[in-house]
CSV table of C-alpha atoms in Angstrom, one decimal:
chain,number,residue,atom,x,y,z
A,379,UNK,CA,15.3,27.2,73.5
A,380,UNK,CA,15.8,24.7,76.1
A,381,UNK,CA,14.2,21.2,78.1
A,382,UNK,CA,11.9,21.2,80.7
A,383,UNK,CA,14.4,20.9,83.9
A,384,UNK,CA,14.3,17.1,85.5
A,385,UNK,CA,14.4,15.8,89.3
A,386,UNK,CA,17.5,13.7,89.0
A,387,UNK,CA,16.9,13.3,92.6
A,388,UNK,CA,13.4,13.1,93.3
A,389,UNK,CA,14.1,9.5,95.0
A,390,UNK,CA,16.6,10.4,98.1
A,391,UNK,CA,15.9,13.1,100.5
A,392,UNK,CA,18.4,15.6,102.2
A,393,UNK,CA,20.5,18.5,100.8
A,394,UNK,CA,22.4,17.8,97.2
A,395,UNK,CA,25.5,20.3,97.0
A,396,UNK,CA,27.3,21.0,93.8
A,397,UNK,CA,26.8,18.8,90.5
A,398,UNK,CA,29.5,18.3,88.6
A,399,UNK,CA,28.9,16.7,85.5
A,400,UNK,CA,30.4,15.3,82.4
A,401,UNK,CA,29.6,13.5,78.9
A,402,UNK,CA,31.0,10.1,76.7
A,403,UNK,CA,29.7,6.9,75.5
A,404,UNK,CA,26.1,8.3,74.8
A,405,UNK,CA,26.3,8.7,78.5
A,406,UNK,CA,25.4,12.2,80.8
A,407,UNK,CA,27.2,11.9,84.1
A,408,UNK,CA,27.1,13.2,87.3
A,409,UNK,CA,28.3,14.3,90.7
A,410,UNK,CA,27.4,15.5,93.7
A,411,UNK,CA,27.8,15.6,97.7
A,412,UNK,CA,24.8,15.1,99.9
A,413,UNK,CA,24.1,15.8,103.2
A,414,UNK,CA,21.7,14.3,106.1
A,415,UNK,CA,20.4,11.5,103.8
A,416,UNK,CA,17.9,9.4,105.5
A,417,UNK,CA,18.7,11.7,108.6
A,418,UNK,CA,21.6,9.9,108.7
A,419,UNK,CA,23.5,13.5,109.1
A,420,UNK,CA,26.9,12.0,107.3
A,421,UNK,CA,28.3,14.1,104.0
A,422,UNK,CA,28.7,11.2,101.0
A,423,UNK,CA,29.4,11.5,97.6
A,424,UNK,CA,26.8,10.6,95.4
A,425,UNK,CA,26.7,9.6,91.4
A,426,UNK,CA,23.9,9.7,89.0
A,427,UNK,CA,24.3,8.5,85.0
A,428,UNK,CA,21.2,8.9,81.9
A,429,UNK,CA,21.5,7.0,79.1
A,430,UNK,CA,18.4,8.8,77.7
A,431,UNK,CA,19.3,12.5,77.4
A,432,UNK,CA,19.0,13.3,80.8
A,433,UNK,CA,15.2,12.2,81.2
A,434,UNK,CA,16.4,9.1,83.2
A,435,UNK,CA,18.6,8.6,86.0
A,436,UNK,CA,20.2,5.7,87.7
A,437,UNK,CA,21.8,6.8,91.3
A,438,UNK,CA,24.7,5.6,92.9
A,439,UNK,CA,26.1,6.6,96.4
A,440,UNK,CA,29.7,5.9,95.9
A,441,UNK,CA,31.3,6.5,98.9
A,442,UNK,CA,29.5,7.4,102.7
A,443,UNK,CA,31.5,7.1,106.3
A,444,UNK,CA,31.6,5.7,108.7
A,445,UNK,CA,30.4,8.0,110.7
A,446,UNK,CA,28.9,11.9,111.1
A,447,UNK,CA,30.8,15.3,111.1
A,448,UNK,CA,33.2,14.0,108.3
A,449,UNK,CA,33.5,16.1,105.5
A,450,UNK,CA,33.1,14.3,102.3
A,451,UNK,CA,33.2,17.0,99.7
A,452,UNK,CA,33.2,18.5,96.3
A,453,UNK,CA,33.3,16.1,94.0
A,454,UNK,CA,34.4,16.4,90.2
A,455,UNK,CA,34.0,14.2,87.4
A,456,UNK,CA,35.5,13.2,84.0
A,457,UNK,CA,35.0,10.7,81.6
A,458,UNK,CA,38.1,8.7,78.9
A,459,UNK,CA,36.4,6.0,77.0
A,460,UNK,CA,35.1,3.8,79.6
A,461,UNK,CA,36.4,4.9,82.3
A,462,UNK,CA,34.9,7.0,84.7
A,463,UNK,CA,36.9,9.1,87.4
A,464,UNK,CA,35.5,11.1,90.4
A,465,UNK,CA,37.6,12.8,92.6
A,466,UNK,CA,36.6,14.8,95.9
A,467,UNK,CA,38.4,15.8,98.9
A,468,UNK,CA,37.9,14.0,102.3
A,469,UNK,CA,39.1,14.7,105.8
A,470,UNK,CA,38.9,11.0,107.4
A,471,UNK,CA,39.6,8.8,104.5
A,472,UNK,CA,42.3,7.0,106.5
A,473,UNK,CA,39.5,6.8,110.0
A,474,UNK,CA,41.2,7.9,111.9
A,475,UNK,CA,39.3,10.8,113.6
A,476,UNK,CA,41.6,13.7,112.9
A,477,UNK,CA,40.0,16.3,110.1
A,478,UNK,CA,43.9,15.8,107.3
A,479,UNK,CA,42.0,16.7,104.0
A,480,UNK,CA,43.0,14.3,101.3
A,481,UNK,CA,42.3,14.6,98.4
A,482,UNK,CA,40.1,10.8,96.9
A,483,UNK,CA,40.0,8.8,93.3
A,484,UNK,CA,37.9,6.6,92.8
A,485,UNK,CA,37.4,4.4,89.1
A,486,UNK,CA,34.9,2.8,86.9
A,487,UNK,CA,36.1,0.7,84.0
A,488,UNK,CA,32.7,0.4,82.4
A,489,UNK,CA,30.9,3.5,82.5
A,490,UNK,CA,30.0,4.0,85.4
A,491,UNK,CA,28.5,0.9,86.2
A,492,UNK,CA,31.1,-0.4,89.1
A,493,UNK,CA,33.8,1.1,90.9
A,494,UNK,CA,36.8,0.3,92.8
A,495,UNK,CA,37.2,1.0,96.2
A,496,UNK,CA,38.9,4.3,96.0
A,497,UNK,CA,42.9,6.0,95.5
A,498,UNK,CA,44.4,8.2,98.5
A,499,UNK,CA,45.8,10.6,95.5
A,500,UNK,CA,47.1,13.9,98.2
A,501,UNK,CA,47.9,12.3,101.8
A,502,UNK,CA,47.5,14.7,104.7
A,503,UNK,CA,51.1,15.1,105.5
A,504,UNK,CA,51.6,17.0,102.4
A,505,UNK,CA,48.6,19.2,102.7
A,506,UNK,CA,47.8,21.5,105.3
A,507,UNK,CA,44.4,20.9,106.6
A,508,UNK,CA,42.4,23.0,104.0
A,509,UNK,CA,39.1,23.0,103.9
A,510,UNK,CA,38.1,24.1,101.0
A,511,UNK,CA,40.4,22.3,98.3
A,512,UNK,CA,38.3,22.3,95.5
A,513,UNK,CA,39.8,19.2,93.1
A,514,UNK,CA,39.4,19.4,89.7
A,515,UNK,CA,40.0,16.3,87.6
A,516,UNK,CA,40.7,16.0,83.4
A,517,UNK,CA,42.0,13.0,81.9
A,518,UNK,CA,42.0,11.7,77.6
A,519,UNK,CA,43.6,8.6,76.8
A,520,UNK,CA,45.2,7.5,80.1
A,521,UNK,CA,46.3,11.0,80.9
A,522,UNK,CA,44.5,12.2,84.2
A,523,UNK,CA,45.6,15.6,85.8
A,524,UNK,CA,43.8,16.3,89.0
A,525,UNK,CA,44.2,20.0,90.8
A,526,UNK,CA,43.0,21.1,94.2
A,527,UNK,CA,44.4,24.3,96.2
A,528,UNK,CA,45.8,23.8,99.5
A,529,UNK,CA,47.2,26.6,102.6
A,530,UNK,CA,51.4,26.5,102.1
A,531,UNK,CA,53.8,28.7,104.2
A,532,UNK,CA,50.1,31.6,104.1
A,533,UNK,CA,49.5,31.3,100.5
A,534,UNK,CA,46.9,29.5,98.8
A,535,UNK,CA,48.6,27.8,95.9
A,536,UNK,CA,47.2,25.5,93.1
A,537,UNK,CA,48.7,22.2,92.6
A,538,UNK,CA,48.0,19.1,90.4
A,539,UNK,CA,48.7,15.2,90.4
A,540,UNK,CA,49.1,13.3,87.2
A,541,UNK,CA,49.0,10.0,85.9
A,542,UNK,CA,50.1,8.8,82.8
A,543,UNK,CA,48.5,5.0,83.3
A,544,UNK,CA,44.8,5.6,83.7
A,545,UNK,CA,45.0,6.2,87.4
A,546,UNK,CA,47.8,3.4,87.9
A,547,UNK,CA,50.9,5.4,89.2
A,548,UNK,CA,50.8,9.2,89.9
A,549,UNK,CA,54.0,11.7,90.2
A,550,UNK,CA,54.7,14.2,92.6
A,551,UNK,CA,52.1,16.8,93.1
A,552,UNK,CA,53.4,20.0,90.8
A,553,UNK,CA,52.5,23.6,92.0
A,554,UNK,CA,50.8,25.8,89.2
A,555,UNK,CA,50.6,29.3,90.6
A,556,UNK,CA,53.1,30.9,92.4
A,557,UNK,CA,51.8,33.8,96.0
A,558,UNK,CA,47.9,32.9,95.0
A,559,UNK,CA,46.1,34.8,98.0
A,560,UNK,CA,42.6,33.9,96.8
A,561,UNK,CA,41.0,31.6,99.0
A,562,UNK,CA,38.0,29.1,97.9
A,563,UNK,CA,39.3,29.4,94.3
A,564,UNK,CA,38.0,25.9,92.6
A,565,UNK,CA,40.8,25.8,89.1
A,566,UNK,CA,39.1,24.5,86.1
A,567,UNK,CA,40.6,22.6,83.0
A,568,UNK,CA,40.8,21.4,79.9
A,569,UNK,CA,43.2,19.1,78.0
A,570,UNK,CA,43.5,18.3,74.5
A,571,UNK,CA,44.0,14.9,72.6
A,572,UNK,CA,47.7,15.1,72.5
A,573,UNK,CA,47.4,15.7,76.3
A,574,UNK,CA,48.3,19.2,76.6
A,575,UNK,CA,46.0,20.7,79.2
A,576,UNK,CA,45.2,23.8,79.8
A,577,UNK,CA,44.4,25.6,83.6
A,578,UNK,CA,42.2,28.7,84.2
A,579,UNK,CA,42.1,30.2,87.0
A,580,UNK,CA,41.4,34.1,89.0
A,581,UNK,CA,44.2,35.4,90.6
A,582,UNK,CA,45.0,39.0,92.5
A,583,UNK,CA,48.3,38.9,91.8
A,584,UNK,CA,48.4,41.6,89.7
A,585,UNK,CA,50.9,38.8,87.4
A,586,UNK,CA,49.8,41.1,84.3
A,587,UNK,CA,51.6,44.3,85.9
A,588,UNK,CA,48.1,46.2,85.8
A,589,UNK,CA,47.8,49.8,86.5
A,590,UNK,CA,44.7,48.5,89.2
A,591,UNK,CA,45.9,45.5,91.1
A,592,UNK,CA,42.2,43.5,90.9
A,593,UNK,CA,41.1,39.9,90.3
A,594,UNK,CA,41.7,38.7,87.2
A,595,UNK,CA,41.0,35.8,84.9
A,596,UNK,CA,44.6,33.5,83.8
A,597,UNK,CA,45.0,30.3,81.8
A,598,UNK,CA,48.4,28.4,82.3
A,599,UNK,CA,49.0,25.9,79.8
A,600,UNK,CA,50.9,22.9,79.8
A,601,UNK,CA,54.2,23.1,77.2
A,602,UNK,CA,53.7,20.7,74.4
A,603,UNK,CA,51.2,17.4,73.5
A,604,UNK,CA,53.1,15.3,71.3
A,605,UNK,CA,56.5,15.7,70.0
A,606,UNK,CA,57.4,16.8,66.9
A,607,UNK,CA,59.6,14.3,65.3
A,608,UNK,CA,60.0,11.2,67.7
A,609,UNK,CA,62.8,8.9,67.4
A,610,UNK,CA,64.5,6.6,69.0
A,611,UNK,CA,68.0,4.9,68.7
A,612,UNK,CA,69.6,1.8,70.1
A,613,UNK,CA,73.2,2.8,69.0
A,614,UNK,CA,74.0,6.2,70.9
A,615,UNK,CA,74.4,7.4,67.4
A,616,UNK,CA,71.4,8.2,65.3
A,617,UNK,CA,67.7,7.9,64.5
A,618,UNK,CA,67.5,4.0,64.1
A,619,UNK,CA,63.2,4.8,64.4
A,620,UNK,CA,61.5,7.4,63.1
A,621,UNK,CA,58.0,7.5,65.2
A,622,UNK,CA,56.5,10.8,63.5
A,623,UNK,CA,53.2,9.8,61.9
A,624,UNK,CA,53.9,5.8,62.6
A,625,UNK,CA,53.4,5.6,66.5
A,626,UNK,CA,51.6,7.6,68.4
A,627,UNK,CA,48.5,7.5,70.8
A,628,UNK,CA,45.7,6.6,67.7
A,629,UNK,CA,48.0,3.8,65.9
A,630,UNK,CA,49.2,2.3,68.7
A,631,UNK,CA,51.0,-0.5,69.1
A,632,UNK,CA,53.3,-0.2,66.6
A,633,UNK,CA,56.0,-3.5,65.4
A,634,UNK,CA,60.2,-2.4,65.2
A,635,UNK,CA,61.1,-5.3,62.8
A,636,UNK,CA,62.0,-5.0,59.4
A,637,UNK,CA,64.1,-1.7,57.6
A,638,UNK,CA,61.6,1.3,55.7
A,639,UNK,CA,59.0,-0.7,58.3
A,640,UNK,CA,56.8,2.1,60.3
A,641,UNK,CA,59.3,4.4,59.9
A,642,UNK,CA,62.0,2.2,60.6
A,643,UNK,CA,66.1,3.6,59.1
A,644,UNK,CA,67.0,0.2,59.8
A,645,UNK,CA,66.0,-2.9,61.4
A,646,UNK,CA,65.5,-3.8,64.9
A,647,UNK,CA,68.1,-6.7,64.6
A,648,UNK,CA,70.4,-4.9,63.1
A,649,UNK,CA,69.6,-1.2,65.6
A,650,UNK,CA,69.9,-4.4,68.4
A,651,UNK,CA,73.4,-5.7,67.1
A,652,UNK,CA,74.8,-1.8,67.2
A,653,UNK,CA,73.9,-1.2,70.2
A,654,UNK,CA,75.7,-4.2,71.3
A,655,UNK,CA,79.1,-3.3,70.1
A,656,UNK,CA,78.3,-0.1,71.4
A,657,UNK,CA,77.7,-1.1,75.1
A,658,UNK,CA,81.1,-3.9,74.1
A,659,UNK,CA,83.3,-0.2,72.8
A,660,UNK,CA,82.0,1.5,75.5
A,661,UNK,CA,83.2,-1.0,78.6
A,662,UNK,CA,79.3,-0.9,79.2
A,663,UNK,CA,79.2,-4.6,80.2
A,664,UNK,CA,79.2,-6.7,83.5
A,665,UNK,CA,79.3,-10.4,83.9
A,666,UNK,CA,76.3,-12.0,86.0
A,667,UNK,CA,75.8,-14.9,88.5
A,668,UNK,CA,76.3,-17.5,86.2
A,669,UNK,CA,79.2,-15.7,84.7
A,670,UNK,CA,77.8,-14.5,81.6
A,671,UNK,CA,79.5,-11.6,79.9
A,672,UNK,CA,75.8,-8.9,80.0
A,673,UNK,CA,76.0,-5.4,77.5
A,674,UNK,CA,73.2,-2.0,79.2
A,675,UNK,CA,71.5,-1.0,76.0
A,676,UNK,CA,70.4,2.1,76.6
A,677,UNK,CA,67.2,3.3,74.6
A,678,UNK,CA,67.3,6.7,73.8
A,679,UNK,CA,64.1,8.9,73.1
A,680,UNK,CA,63.9,12.0,71.3
A,681,UNK,CA,62.1,15.2,69.1
A,682,UNK,CA,62.5,18.3,67.7
A,683,UNK,CA,59.9,19.4,70.3
A,684,UNK,CA,59.4,19.2,73.4
A,685,UNK,CA,56.0,17.3,74.6
A,686,UNK,CA,54.7,13.9,76.3
A,687,UNK,CA,55.3,10.5,75.3
A,688,UNK,CA,54.3,7.7,77.2
A,689,UNK,CA,55.5,4.3,77.1
A,690,UNK,CA,52.3,2.2,78.2
A,691,UNK,CA,53.5,-1.4,77.6
A,692,UNK,CA,56.8,-2.4,75.4
A,693,UNK,CA,57.6,-6.2,75.0
A,694,UNK,CA,61.1,-7.2,72.6
A,695,UNK,CA,60.5,-10.9,71.2
A,696,UNK,CA,63.3,-12.8,69.6
A,697,UNK,CA,64.1,-16.2,68.1
A,698,UNK,CA,67.1,-18.1,69.2
A,699,UNK,CA,68.5,-20.1,67.0
A,700,UNK,CA,70.5,-23.4,68.4
A,701,UNK,CA,72.6,-24.7,65.8
A,702,UNK,CA,74.6,-28.0,66.0
A,703,UNK,CA,77.7,-29.7,64.6
A,704,UNK,CA,76.5,-33.6,64.0
A,705,UNK,CA,80.3,-34.8,64.2
A,706,UNK,CA,81.1,-32.8,66.2
A,707,UNK,CA,78.6,-33.5,68.9
A,708,UNK,CA,78.5,-37.3,68.3
A,709,UNK,CA,82.1,-37.5,69.1
A,710,UNK,CA,82.2,-35.6,72.3
A,711,UNK,CA,79.0,-38.0,73.3
A,712,UNK,CA,81.1,-41.4,72.2
A,713,UNK,CA,84.3,-39.7,74.7
A,714,UNK,CA,81.2,-39.2,77.9
A,715,UNK,CA,80.2,-43.1,77.3
A,716,UNK,CA,83.7,-44.2,77.2
């Protein structure tokens, strides 16, 4: 059974297109693009949120271009805790009057209350000015995937951009399909609690070697999420700290201090000393500008299976013991006075 339909955009005029929806933190989030609000002849990116299961809505215009005939189209939305992300394609983000479609991301860190100024994710120099890039977005625990379609070398392949730090930095785009020939084809995604991403799309390239060449639905997924039995070592030898069941995105941060605590096979102090000895034995040292000999200590992460580990922050705290031989100090001071 269904509730009665709710009129979300009754307070605005113009034409409203292609809504996308997400839910998180007891709030329903909507986004879409509008045209000709207040007879302005512009395409704009809209957003609405509801805290009462959709009975009432608060509307915001997330982005309105400076001029007409500028295409801010096809937004998509995802929620990750208090963070809300809206992505869309835009042909004049840099306001240069040139039609060069790009992918833009806006982020809210307060559940849709306020928004940043927007970030350029896919620049026009990396695209072929394809009119229907149709971006999609998913996120979980700071990991964000943005997919889009682009026309390169006469092929309409799909690509994704990836961030593992809530959108602060982005990796280069990665090609998902190979020889995709259908245009105007949006890819949808899902992401699990371990960060494994699934990509759903339709294709006519006969990937499965069927008898009849037709259009079918396909799923691709990233290999692994959080790896099995991740470990770390500092001395180039055996594992010093086993993270399995101890260190993950649900219970971090974890402090590595004493042997036998939180998966540590040796104390951090002992591992650091072993790392220094290993660096000295392998001549991995240098003298800095102050004449002090320094050592490079390599932190190595391994696991039993493929997967992904993301460092959001790592802090090393240590105590320096300043030891003074009193008799020697007094003698030296007396020498200086004389």
